[in-house]
PDB file of N, CA, C and O in Angstrom:
ATOM      1  N   UNK K   1     -84.798  15.534 -35.101  1.00 61.00           N
ATOM      2  CA  UNK K   1     -84.119  14.097 -34.783  1.00 61.00           C
ATOM      3  C   UNK K   1     -82.805  14.424 -33.757  1.00 61.00           C
ATOM      4  O   UNK K   1     -82.142  15.166 -34.611  1.00 61.00           O
ATOM      5  N   UNK K   2     -82.564  13.670 -33.116  1.00 65.00           N
ATOM      6  CA  UNK K   2     -81.124  13.494 -32.562  1.00 65.00           C
ATOM      7  C   UNK K   2     -79.863  13.157 -33.505  1.00 65.00           C
ATOM      8  O   UNK K   2     -80.162  12.388 -34.082  1.00 65.00           O
ATOM      9  N   UNK K   3     -78.978  13.825 -33.243  1.00 73.00           N
ATOM     10  CA  UNK K   3     -77.841  13.351 -34.169  1.00 73.00           C
ATOM     11  C   UNK K   3     -76.959  13.035 -33.187  1.00 73.00           C
ATOM     12  O   UNK K   3     -76.328  13.487 -32.103  1.00 73.00           O
ATOM     13  N   UNK K   4     -76.077  11.802 -33.598  1.00 81.00           N
ATOM     14  CA  UNK K   4     -74.936  11.280 -32.577  1.00 81.00           C
ATOM     15  C   UNK K   4     -73.603  11.707 -33.046  1.00 81.00           C
ATOM     16  O   UNK K   4     -72.624  11.256 -32.495  1.00 81.00           O
ATOM     17  N   UNK K   5     -73.343  12.605 -34.000  1.00 82.00           N
ATOM     18  CA  UNK K   5     -72.218  13.191 -34.441  1.00 82.00           C
ATOM     19  C   UNK K   5     -72.375  14.521 -34.482  1.00 82.00           C
ATOM     20  O   UNK K   5     -73.058  14.920 -34.659  1.00 82.00           O
ATOM     21  N   UNK K   6     -70.863  15.352 -34.265  1.00 81.00           N
ATOM     22  CA  UNK K   6     -70.957  16.532 -34.817  1.00 81.00           C
ATOM     23  C   UNK K   6     -71.337  16.850 -35.916  1.00 81.00           C
ATOM     24  O   UNK K   6     -71.132  16.060 -37.090  1.00 81.00           O
ATOM     25  N   UNK K   7     -71.374  18.122 -36.143  1.00 82.00           N
ATOM     26  CA  UNK K   7     -72.142  18.594 -37.722  1.00 82.00           C
ATOM     27  C   UNK K   7     -70.764  18.296 -38.663  1.00 82.00           C
ATOM     28  O   UNK K   7     -71.134  18.298 -40.163  1.00 82.00           O
ATOM     29  N   UNK K   8     -69.599  18.362 -38.475  1.00 85.00           N
ATOM     30  CA  UNK K   8     -68.622  18.140 -39.253  1.00 85.00           C
ATOM     31  C   UNK K   8     -68.207  16.805 -39.422  1.00 85.00           C
ATOM     32  O   UNK K   8     -67.532  16.084 -40.282  1.00 85.00           O
ATOM     33  N   UNK K   9     -69.317  15.514 -38.922  1.00 88.00           N
ATOM     34  CA  UNK K   9     -69.720  14.217 -39.089  1.00 88.00           C
ATOM     35  C   UNK K   9     -68.475  13.904 -37.950  1.00 88.00           C
ATOM     36  O   UNK K   9     -68.171  12.247 -38.049  1.00 88.00           O
ATOM     37  N   UNK K  10     -67.804  14.215 -37.168  1.00 92.00           N
ATOM     38  CA  UNK K  10     -66.777  13.472 -36.356  1.00 92.00           C
ATOM     39  C   UNK K  10     -67.819  12.901 -35.041  1.00 92.00           C
ATOM     40  O   UNK K  10     -68.970  13.294 -34.784  1.00 92.00           O
ATOM     41  N   UNK K  11     -67.069  11.969 -34.189  1.00 93.00           N
ATOM     42  CA  UNK K  11     -67.799  11.288 -33.215  1.00 93.00           C
ATOM     43  C   UNK K  11     -67.673  12.429 -31.915  1.00 93.00           C
ATOM     44  O   UNK K  11     -68.110  11.718 -31.072  1.00 93.00           O
ATOM     45  N   UNK K  12     -66.799  13.242 -32.212  1.00 94.00           N
ATOM     46  CA  UNK K  12     -66.565  14.197 -30.722  1.00 94.00           C
ATOM     47  C   UNK K  12     -66.741  15.683 -31.229  1.00 94.00           C
ATOM     48  O   UNK K  12     -65.909  15.739 -32.324  1.00 94.00           O
ATOM     49  N   UNK K  13     -66.753  16.351 -30.569  1.00 93.00           N
ATOM     50  CA  UNK K  13     -66.197  17.778 -30.676  1.00 93.00           C
ATOM     51  C   UNK K  13     -65.163  18.396 -30.169  1.00 93.00           C
ATOM     52  O   UNK K  13     -64.847  19.590 -30.503  1.00 93.00           O
ATOM     53  N   UNK K  14     -64.397  17.934 -29.422  1.00 96.00           N
ATOM     54  CA  UNK K  14     -63.239  18.214 -28.508  1.00 96.00           C
ATOM     55  C   UNK K  14     -62.033  17.441 -28.892  1.00 96.00           C
ATOM     56  O   UNK K  14     -60.828  18.005 -28.422  1.00 96.00           O
ATOM     57  N   UNK K  15     -62.052  16.416 -29.818  1.00 96.00           N
ATOM     58  CA  UNK K  15     -60.747  15.609 -30.494  1.00 96.00           C
ATOM     59  C   UNK K  15     -59.787  16.654 -30.832  1.00 96.00           C
ATOM     60  O   UNK K  15     -58.456  16.983 -30.855  1.00 96.00           O
ATOM     61  N   UNK K  16     -60.007  17.908 -31.606  1.00 96.00           N
ATOM     62  CA  UNK K  16     -59.002  18.781 -32.400  1.00 96.00           C
ATOM     63  C   UNK K  16     -58.414  19.616 -31.781  1.00 96.00           C
ATOM     64  O   UNK K  16     -57.500  20.134 -31.349  1.00 96.00           O
ATOM     65  N   UNK K  17     -59.592  20.057 -30.533  1.00 97.00           N
ATOM     66  CA  UNK K  17     -59.175  21.038 -29.358  1.00 97.00           C
ATOM     67  C   UNK K  17     -57.915  20.364 -28.145  1.00 97.00           C
ATOM     68  O   UNK K  17     -56.584  20.685 -27.863  1.00 97.00           O
ATOM     69  N   UNK K  18     -58.300  19.004 -28.176  1.00 98.00           N
ATOM     70  CA  UNK K  18     -57.373  18.041 -27.262  1.00 98.00           C
ATOM     71  C   UNK K  18     -55.878  18.099 -27.804  1.00 98.00           C
ATOM     72  O   UNK K  18     -55.004  18.139 -27.479  1.00 98.00           O
ATOM     73  N   UNK K  19     -55.885  17.812 -29.333  1.00 98.00           N
ATOM     74  CA  UNK K  19     -54.610  17.691 -30.138  1.00 98.00           C
ATOM     75  C   UNK K  19     -54.205  18.889 -30.040  1.00 98.00           C
ATOM     76  O   UNK K  19     -52.577  19.245 -29.736  1.00 98.00           O
ATOM     77  N   UNK K  20     -54.586  20.082 -30.095  1.00 97.00           N
ATOM     78  CA  UNK K  20     -54.108  21.491 -30.184  1.00 97.00           C
ATOM     79  C   UNK K  20     -53.477  21.918 -28.523  1.00 97.00           C
ATOM     80  O   UNK K  20     -52.066  22.244 -28.644  1.00 97.00           O
ATOM     81  N   UNK K  21     -53.984  21.691 -27.843  1.00 97.00           N
ATOM     82  CA  UNK K  21     -53.691  21.765 -26.198  1.00 97.00           C
ATOM     83  C   UNK K  21     -52.597  20.962 -26.100  1.00 97.00           C
ATOM     84  O   UNK K  21     -51.664  21.041 -25.430  1.00 97.00           O
ATOM     85  N   UNK K  22     -52.395  19.523 -26.226  1.00 97.00           N
ATOM     86  CA  UNK K  22     -51.265  18.625 -26.306  1.00 97.00           C
ATOM     87  C   UNK K  22     -49.827  19.024 -26.777  1.00 97.00           C
ATOM     88  O   UNK K  22     -49.186  19.012 -26.336  1.00 97.00           O
ATOM     89  N   UNK K  23     -50.115  19.596 -28.309  1.00 97.00           N
ATOM     90  CA  UNK K  23     -49.314  20.014 -28.994  1.00 97.00           C
ATOM     91  C   UNK K  23     -48.465  21.682 -28.360  1.00 97.00           C
ATOM     92  O   UNK K  23     -47.282  21.638 -28.617  1.00 97.00           O
ATOM     93  N   UNK K  24     -49.001  21.938 -27.783  1.00 96.00           N
ATOM     94  CA  UNK K  24     -48.653  23.220 -27.118  1.00 96.00           C
ATOM     95  C   UNK K  24     -48.559  23.239 -25.712  1.00 96.00           C
ATOM     96  O   UNK K  24     -48.331  24.225 -24.933  1.00 96.00           O
ATOM     97  N   UNK K  25     -47.993  22.153 -25.172  1.00 95.00           N
ATOM     98  CA  UNK K  25     -47.768  21.815 -23.745  1.00 95.00           C
ATOM     99  C   UNK K  25     -46.198  22.499 -23.683  1.00 95.00           C
ATOM    100  O   UNK K  25     -45.602  22.309 -24.918  1.00 95.00           O
ATOM    101  N   UNK K  26     -45.951  22.834 -22.470  1.00 92.00           N
ATOM    102  CA  UNK K  26     -44.655  23.296 -22.617  1.00 92.00           C
ATOM    103  C   UNK K  26     -43.452  22.076 -23.080  1.00 92.00           C
ATOM    104  O   UNK K  26     -42.627  22.621 -23.993  1.00 92.00           O
ATOM    105  N   UNK K  27     -43.786  21.135 -22.670  1.00 92.00           N
ATOM    106  CA  UNK K  27     -42.884  19.844 -22.767  1.00 92.00           C
ATOM    107  C   UNK K  27     -43.530  19.041 -24.003  1.00 92.00           C
ATOM    108  O   UNK K  27     -44.710  18.935 -23.860  1.00 92.00           O
ATOM    109  N   UNK K  28     -42.457  18.836 -24.875  1.00 94.00           N
ATOM    110  CA  UNK K  28     -43.083  17.992 -26.032  1.00 94.00           C
ATOM    111  C   UNK K  28     -43.559  16.484 -25.731  1.00 94.00           C
ATOM    112  O   UNK K  28     -43.347  15.883 -24.457  1.00 94.00           O
ATOM    113  N   UNK K  29     -44.948  16.399 -26.169  1.00 96.00           N
ATOM    114  CA  UNK K  29     -46.046  15.462 -25.364  1.00 96.00           C
ATOM    115  C   UNK K  29     -46.502  14.732 -26.613  1.00 96.00           C
ATOM    116  O   UNK K  29     -47.575  15.121 -27.426  1.00 96.00           O
ATOM    117  N   UNK K  30     -45.936  13.605 -27.174  1.00 97.00           N
ATOM    118  CA  UNK K  30     -46.594  12.704 -28.249  1.00 97.00           C
ATOM    119  C   UNK K  30     -47.706  12.131 -27.789  1.00 97.00           C
ATOM    120  O   UNK K  30     -48.441  11.965 -26.475  1.00 97.00           O
ATOM    121  N   UNK K  31     -48.853  11.314 -28.356  1.00 98.00           N
ATOM    122  CA  UNK K  31     -50.215  10.717 -28.351  1.00 98.00           C
ATOM    123  C   UNK K  31     -49.797   9.949 -27.116  1.00 98.00           C
ATOM    124  O   UNK K  31     -50.605   9.658 -26.221  1.00 98.00           O
ATOM    125  N   UNK K  32     -48.497   9.179 -27.340  1.00 97.00           N
ATOM    126  CA  UNK K  32     -48.198   8.108 -26.288  1.00 97.00           C
ATOM    127  C   UNK K  32     -47.908   8.640 -25.032  1.00 97.00           C
ATOM    128  O   UNK K  32     -48.546   8.012 -23.720  1.00 97.00           O
ATOM    129  N   UNK K  33     -47.145   9.571 -25.142  1.00 97.00           N
ATOM    130  CA  UNK K  33     -46.988  10.044 -23.595  1.00 97.00           C
ATOM    131  C   UNK K  33     -48.145  10.973 -22.811  1.00 97.00           C
ATOM    132  O   UNK K  33     -48.392  10.773 -21.721  1.00 97.00           O
ATOM    133  N   UNK K  34     -49.287  11.180 -24.046  1.00 98.00           N
ATOM    134  CA  UNK K  34     -50.449  12.092 -23.249  1.00 98.00           C
ATOM    135  C   UNK K  34     -51.207  10.645 -22.636  1.00 98.00           C
ATOM    136  O   UNK K  34     -51.689  10.780 -21.574  1.00 98.00           O
ATOM    137  N   UNK K  35     -51.203   9.429 -23.166  1.00 98.00           N
ATOM    138  CA  UNK K  35     -51.907   8.292 -22.892  1.00 98.00           C
ATOM    139  C   UNK K  35     -51.044   7.487 -21.751  1.00 98.00           C
ATOM    140  O   UNK K  35     -51.954   7.204 -20.532  1.00 98.00           O
ATOM    141  N   UNK K  36     -49.763   7.896 -21.663  1.00 97.00           N
ATOM    142  CA  UNK K  36     -49.270   7.759 -20.190  1.00 97.00           C
ATOM    143  C   UNK K  36     -49.511   8.148 -19.172  1.00 97.00           C
ATOM    144  O   UNK K  36     -49.967   7.856 -18.000  1.00 97.00           O
ATOM    145  N   UNK K  37     -49.724   9.745 -19.240  1.00 97.00           N
ATOM    146  CA  UNK K  37     -50.122  10.893 -18.348  1.00 97.00           C
ATOM    147  C   UNK K  37     -51.638  10.174 -18.088  1.00 97.00           C
ATOM    148  O   UNK K  37     -51.997  10.513 -16.590  1.00 97.00           O
ATOM    149  N   UNK K  38     -52.407  10.006 -18.809  1.00 97.00           N
ATOM    150  CA  UNK K  38     -53.581   9.622 -18.487  1.00 97.00           C
ATOM    151  C   UNK K  38     -53.917   8.449 -17.742  1.00 97.00           C
ATOM    152  O   UNK K  38     -54.566   8.267 -16.794  1.00 97.00           O
ATOM    153  N   UNK K  39     -53.176   7.280 -17.942  1.00 97.00           N
ATOM    154  CA  UNK K  39     -52.987   6.037 -17.164  1.00 97.00           C
ATOM    155  C   UNK K  39     -52.380   6.379 -15.676  1.00 97.00           C
ATOM    156  O   UNK K  39     -52.943   6.034 -14.886  1.00 97.00           O
ATOM    157  N   UNK K  40     -51.625   7.305 -15.531  1.00 97.00           N
ATOM    158  CA  UNK K  40     -51.294   7.659 -14.329  1.00 97.00           C
ATOM    159  C   UNK K  40     -52.306   8.155 -13.404  1.00 97.00           C
ATOM    160  O   UNK K  40     -52.105   8.009 -12.084  1.00 97.00           O
ATOM    161  N   UNK K  41     -53.197   8.790 -13.942  1.00 95.00           N
ATOM    162  CA  UNK K  41     -54.177   9.426 -13.392  1.00 95.00           C
ATOM    163  C   UNK K  41     -55.621   8.458 -13.182  1.00 95.00           C
ATOM    164  O   UNK K  41     -56.553   8.926 -12.671  1.00 95.00           O
ATOM    165  N   UNK K  42     -55.214   7.396 -13.791  1.00 96.00           N
ATOM    166  CA  UNK K  42     -56.246   6.404 -13.403  1.00 96.00           C
ATOM    167  C   UNK K  42     -57.212   6.135 -15.098  1.00 96.00           C
ATOM    168  O   UNK K  42     -58.338   5.383 -14.739  1.00 96.00           O
ATOM    169  N   UNK K  43     -56.741   6.902 -16.035  1.00 97.00           N
ATOM    170  CA  UNK K  43     -58.037   6.677 -17.088  1.00 97.00           C
ATOM    171  C   UNK K  43     -56.792   5.573 -18.202  1.00 97.00           C
ATOM    172  O   UNK K  43     -56.056   6.068 -18.507  1.00 97.00           O
ATOM    173  N   UNK K  44     -57.498   4.506 -18.381  1.00 96.00           N
ATOM    174  CA  UNK K  44     -56.927   3.575 -19.221  1.00 96.00           C
ATOM    175  C   UNK K  44     -57.531   3.624 -20.494  1.00 96.00           C
ATOM    176  O   UNK K  44     -58.121   3.135 -21.006  1.00 96.00           O
ATOM    177  N   UNK K  45     -56.531   4.743 -21.169  1.00 96.00           N
ATOM    178  CA  UNK K  45     -56.326   4.871 -22.569  1.00 96.00           C
ATOM    179  C   UNK K  45     -55.017   4.489 -23.380  1.00 96.00           C
ATOM    180  O   UNK K  45     -54.322   5.058 -22.655  1.00 96.00           O
ATOM    181  N   UNK K  46     -55.233   4.131 -24.271  1.00 97.00           N
ATOM    182  CA  UNK K  46     -53.814   3.857 -25.046  1.00 97.00           C
ATOM    183  C   UNK K  46     -53.733   4.819 -26.063  1.00 97.00           C
ATOM    184  O   UNK K  46     -54.323   5.718 -26.028  1.00 97.00           O
ATOM    185  N   UNK K  47     -52.298   4.841 -26.724  1.00 97.00           N
ATOM    186  CA  UNK K  47     -52.231   5.840 -27.692  1.00 97.00           C
ATOM    187  C   UNK K  47     -53.073   5.480 -28.988  1.00 97.00           C
ATOM    188  O   UNK K  47     -53.308   6.697 -29.297  1.00 97.00           O
ATOM    189  N   UNK K  48     -53.335   4.581 -28.999  1.00 98.00           N
ATOM    190  CA  UNK K  48     -54.403   4.361 -30.516  1.00 98.00           C
ATOM    191  C   UNK K  48     -55.712   4.951 -29.713  1.00 98.00           C
ATOM    192  O   UNK K  48     -56.356   5.546 -30.963  1.00 98.00           O
ATOM    193  N   UNK K  49     -56.147   4.935 -28.418  1.00 98.00           N
ATOM    194  CA  UNK K  49     -57.602   5.641 -28.222  1.00 98.00           C
ATOM    195  C   UNK K  49     -57.365   7.168 -28.379  1.00 98.00           C
ATOM    196  O   UNK K  49     -58.103   7.549 -28.974  1.00 98.00           O
ATOM    197  N   UNK K  50     -56.113   7.574 -28.012  1.00 98.00           N
ATOM    198  CA  UNK K  50     -55.715   9.152 -28.149  1.00 98.00           C
ATOM    199  C   UNK K  50     -55.899   9.607 -29.614  1.00 98.00           C
ATOM    200  O   UNK K  50     -56.355  10.720 -29.801  1.00 98.00           O
ATOM    201  N   UNK K  51     -55.207   8.795 -30.273  1.00 98.00           N
ATOM    202  CA  UNK K  51     -55.119   8.991 -31.962  1.00 98.00           C
ATOM    203  C   UNK K  51     -56.421   9.178 -32.464  1.00 98.00           C
ATOM    204  O   UNK K  51     -57.156  10.048 -33.199  1.00 98.00           O
ATOM    205  N   UNK K  52     -57.234   8.179 -32.127  1.00 98.00           N
ATOM    206  CA  UNK K  52     -58.989   8.071 -32.543  1.00 98.00           C
ATOM    207  C   UNK K  52     -59.799   9.396 -31.927  1.00 98.00           C
ATOM    208  O   UNK K  52     -60.693   9.744 -32.591  1.00 98.00           O
ATOM    209  N   UNK K  53     -59.260   9.675 -30.482  1.00 98.00           N
ATOM    210  CA  UNK K  53     -60.005  10.844 -30.522  1.00 98.00           C
ATOM    211  C   UNK K  53     -59.493  11.887 -31.168  1.00 98.00           C
ATOM    212  O   UNK K  53     -60.608  12.860 -31.408  1.00 98.00           O
ATOM    213  N   UNK K  54     -58.508  12.332 -31.432  1.00 98.00           N
ATOM    214  CA  UNK K  54     -57.914  13.465 -31.809  1.00 98.00           C
ATOM    215  C   UNK K  54     -58.626  13.386 -33.192  1.00 98.00           C
ATOM    216  O   UNK K  54     -58.639  14.767 -33.475  1.00 98.00           O
ATOM    217  N   UNK K  55     -58.601  12.261 -33.872  1.00 97.00           N
ATOM    218  CA  UNK K  55     -59.321  12.567 -35.531  1.00 97.00           C
ATOM    219  C   UNK K  55     -60.869  12.343 -35.294  1.00 97.00           C
ATOM    220  O   UNK K  55     -61.289  12.450 -36.550  1.00 97.00           O
ATOM    221  N   UNK K  56     -61.420  12.331 -34.099  1.00 95.00           N
ATOM    222  CA  UNK K  56     -62.889  12.178 -34.087  1.00 95.00           C
ATOM    223  C   UNK K  56     -63.465  11.165 -34.663  1.00 95.00           C
ATOM    224  O   UNK K  56     -64.297  11.139 -34.533  1.00 95.00           O
ATOM    225  N   UNK K  57     -62.818   9.653 -34.418  1.00 96.00           N
ATOM    226  CA  UNK K  57     -63.229   8.517 -34.567  1.00 96.00           C
ATOM    227  C   UNK K  57     -63.691   7.919 -33.449  1.00 96.00           C
ATOM    228  O   UNK K  57     -64.281   7.152 -33.953  1.00 96.00           O
ATOM    229  N   UNK K  58     -63.592   8.313 -32.500  1.00 96.00           N
ATOM    230  CA  UNK K  58     -64.046   7.879 -31.173  1.00 96.00           C
ATOM    231  C   UNK K  58     -64.714   8.677 -30.566  1.00 96.00           C
ATOM    232  O   UNK K  58     -64.433  10.434 -30.073  1.00 96.00           O
ATOM    233  N   UNK K  59     -65.911   8.503 -29.506  1.00 95.00           N
ATOM    234  CA  UNK K  59     -66.620   9.070 -28.762  1.00 95.00           C
ATOM    235  C   UNK K  59     -65.574   9.345 -27.687  1.00 95.00           C
ATOM    236  O   UNK K  59     -64.898   8.788 -27.129  1.00 95.00           O
ATOM    237  N   UNK K  60     -65.847  10.359 -26.554  1.00 96.00           N
ATOM    238  CA  UNK K  60     -65.548  10.670 -25.382  1.00 96.00           C
ATOM    239  C   UNK K  60     -66.378  10.873 -24.567  1.00 96.00           C
ATOM    240  O   UNK K  60     -67.507  11.607 -24.521  1.00 96.00           O
ATOM    241  N   UNK K  61     -65.926  10.054 -23.296  1.00 96.00           N
ATOM    242  CA  UNK K  61     -67.224  10.271 -22.298  1.00 96.00           C
ATOM    243  C   UNK K  61     -67.049  11.372 -21.340  1.00 96.00           C
ATOM    244  O   UNK K  61     -65.716  11.783 -21.302  1.00 96.00           O
ATOM    245  N   UNK K  62     -67.833  11.450 -20.309  1.00 95.00           N
ATOM    246  CA  UNK K  62     -67.862  12.917 -19.596  1.00 95.00           C
ATOM    247  C   UNK K  62     -66.393  12.097 -18.572  1.00 95.00           C
ATOM    248  O   UNK K  62     -65.697  13.453 -18.473  1.00 95.00           O
ATOM    249  N   UNK K  63     -66.684  11.158 -18.232  1.00 96.00           N
ATOM    250  CA  UNK K  63     -65.186  10.900 -17.422  1.00 96.00           C
ATOM    251  C   UNK K  63     -63.705  10.932 -18.078  1.00 96.00           C
ATOM    252  O   UNK K  63     -62.946  11.579 -17.324  1.00 96.00           O
ATOM    253  N   UNK K  64     -64.018  10.689 -19.202  1.00 97.00           N
ATOM    254  CA  UNK K  64     -62.595  10.679 -19.768  1.00 97.00           C
ATOM    255  C   UNK K  64     -62.557  12.219 -20.190  1.00 97.00           C
ATOM    256  O   UNK K  64     -61.014  12.890 -20.120  1.00 97.00           O
ATOM    257  N   UNK K  65     -63.511  12.961 -20.490  1.00 97.00           N
ATOM    258  CA  UNK K  65     -63.017  14.630 -20.990  1.00 97.00           C
ATOM    259  C   UNK K  65     -62.927  15.337 -19.591  1.00 97.00           C
ATOM    260  O   UNK K  65     -61.678  15.970 -19.803  1.00 97.00           O
ATOM    261  N   UNK K  66     -63.273  14.895 -18.585  1.00 97.00           N
ATOM    262  CA  UNK K  66     -62.732  15.543 -17.176  1.00 97.00           C
ATOM    263  C   UNK K  66     -61.235  15.292 -17.070  1.00 97.00           C
ATOM    264  O   UNK K  66     -60.509  16.246 -16.263  1.00 97.00           O
ATOM    265  N   UNK K  67     -60.880  14.097 -17.347  1.00 97.00           N
ATOM    266  CA  UNK K  67     -59.490  13.637 -17.053  1.00 97.00           C
ATOM    267  C   UNK K  67     -58.842  14.306 -17.899  1.00 97.00           C
ATOM    268  O   UNK K  67     -57.195  14.726 -17.691  1.00 97.00           O
ATOM    269  N   UNK K  68     -58.727  14.113 -19.066  1.00 98.00           N
ATOM    270  CA  UNK K  68     -57.908  14.737 -20.251  1.00 98.00           C
ATOM    271  C   UNK K  68     -58.119  16.158 -19.883  1.00 98.00           C
ATOM    272  O   UNK K  68     -56.908  16.707 -20.050  1.00 98.00           O
ATOM    273  N   UNK K  69     -58.743  16.775 -19.489  1.00 98.00           N
ATOM    274  CA  UNK K  69     -58.812  18.696 -19.116  1.00 98.00           C
ATOM    275  C   UNK K  69     -57.820  18.600 -17.997  1.00 98.00           C
ATOM    276  O   UNK K  69     -57.014  19.393 -18.094  1.00 98.00           O
ATOM    277  N   UNK K  70     -58.093  17.550 -17.114  1.00 97.00           N
ATOM    278  CA  UNK K  70     -57.217  17.588 -15.942  1.00 97.00           C
ATOM    279  C   UNK K  70     -55.883  17.500 -16.385  1.00 97.00           C
ATOM    280  O   UNK K  70     -54.927  18.336 -15.591  1.00 97.00           O
ATOM    281  N   UNK K  71     -55.393  16.920 -17.201  1.00 97.00           N
ATOM    282  CA  UNK K  71     -53.949  16.408 -17.273  1.00 97.00           C
ATOM    283  C   UNK K  71     -53.315  17.264 -18.588  1.00 97.00           C
ATOM    284  O   UNK K  71     -52.410  17.810 -18.117  1.00 97.00           O
ATOM    285  N   UNK K  72     -54.518  18.168 -19.307  1.00 97.00           N
ATOM    286  CA  UNK K  72     -53.797  19.134 -20.003  1.00 97.00           C
ATOM    287  C   UNK K  72     -53.808  20.456 -19.386  1.00 97.00           C
ATOM    288  O   UNK K  72     -52.978  21.414 -19.925  1.00 97.00           O
ATOM    289  N   UNK K  73     -54.401  20.502 -18.275  1.00 97.00           N
ATOM    290  CA  UNK K  73     -54.567  21.982 -17.389  1.00 97.00           C
ATOM    291  C   UNK K  73     -55.345  22.927 -17.709  1.00 97.00           C
ATOM    292  O   UNK K  73     -54.944  24.054 -17.879  1.00 97.00           O
ATOM    293  N   UNK K  74     -56.274  22.192 -18.407  1.00 97.00           N
ATOM    294  CA  UNK K  74     -57.388  23.282 -18.874  1.00 97.00           C
ATOM    295  C   UNK K  74     -58.910  23.151 -18.452  1.00 97.00           C
ATOM    296  O   UNK K  74     -58.795  21.792 -17.882  1.00 97.00           O
ATOM    297  N   UNK K  75     -59.933  23.863 -18.504  1.00 96.00           N
ATOM    298  CA  UNK K  75     -61.181  23.227 -17.919  1.00 96.00           C
ATOM    299  C   UNK K  75     -61.794  22.271 -19.164  1.00 96.00           C
ATOM    300  O   UNK K  75     -61.409  22.831 -20.335  1.00 96.00           O
ATOM    301  N   UNK K  76     -62.586  21.621 -18.898  1.00 91.00           N
ATOM    302  CA  UNK K  76     -63.465  20.562 -19.773  1.00 91.00           C
ATOM    303  C   UNK K  76     -64.024  21.857 -20.664  1.00 91.00           C
ATOM    304  O   UNK K  76     -64.321  21.635 -21.914  1.00 91.00           O
ATOM    305  N   UNK K  77     -64.707  22.817 -20.115  1.00 95.00           N
ATOM    306  CA  UNK K  77     -65.369  23.710 -20.916  1.00 95.00           C
ATOM    307  C   UNK K  77     -64.215  24.204 -22.238  1.00 95.00           C
ATOM    308  O   UNK K  77     -64.903  24.293 -23.269  1.00 95.00           O
ATOM    309  N   UNK K  78     -62.898  24.401 -22.044  1.00 96.00           N
ATOM    310  CA  UNK K  78     -61.988  24.723 -23.100  1.00 96.00           C
ATOM    311  C   UNK K  78     -62.536  23.569 -23.992  1.00 96.00           C
ATOM    312  O   UNK K  78     -61.843  23.754 -25.198  1.00 96.00           O
ATOM    313  N   UNK K  79     -62.451  22.560 -23.591  1.00 96.00           N
ATOM    314  CA  UNK K  79     -62.129  21.571 -24.847  1.00 96.00           C
ATOM    315  C   UNK K  79     -63.781  21.273 -25.470  1.00 96.00           C
ATOM    316  O   UNK K  79     -63.809  20.533 -26.349  1.00 96.00           O
ATOM    317  N   UNK K  80     -64.588  21.812 -24.943  1.00 93.00           N
ATOM    318  CA  UNK K  80     -65.784  21.951 -25.589  1.00 93.00           C
ATOM    319  C   UNK K  80     -66.287  22.962 -26.352  1.00 93.00           C
ATOM    320  O   UNK K  80     -66.989  23.076 -27.638  1.00 93.00           O
ATOM    321  N   UNK K  81     -65.755  24.258 -26.257  1.00 88.00           N
ATOM    322  CA  UNK K  81     -65.875  25.584 -26.880  1.00 88.00           C
ATOM    323  C   UNK K  81     -65.160  25.841 -28.343  1.00 88.00           C
ATOM    324  O   UNK K  81     -64.454  25.152 -28.388  1.00 88.00           O
ATOM    325  N   UNK K  82     -66.247  25.988 -29.005  1.00 72.00           N
ATOM    326  CA  UNK K  82     -65.740  26.305 -30.840  1.00 72.00           C
ATOM    327  C   UNK K  82     -64.700  27.384 -30.954  1.00 72.00           C
ATOM    328  O   UNK K  82     -64.774  28.149 -29.882  1.00 72.00           O
TER     329      UNK K  82
END
């Protein structure tokens, strides 16, 4: 049977990686700042959406994943690998 959640019960498998990459950016980057950076690139997410993604409460579309990876300066594969 198809499961719509990750093995750990989260709604995405990339949230923890997004948080880790965000926290390791050279310049201190809050969730709000990441949301602002994404909005500049055309992805309309607010700070609450970023928080829900990082905590695994929100699904992430492929379009969002591609933009998030670009803003963080990583490949989307980096966000999906264990």
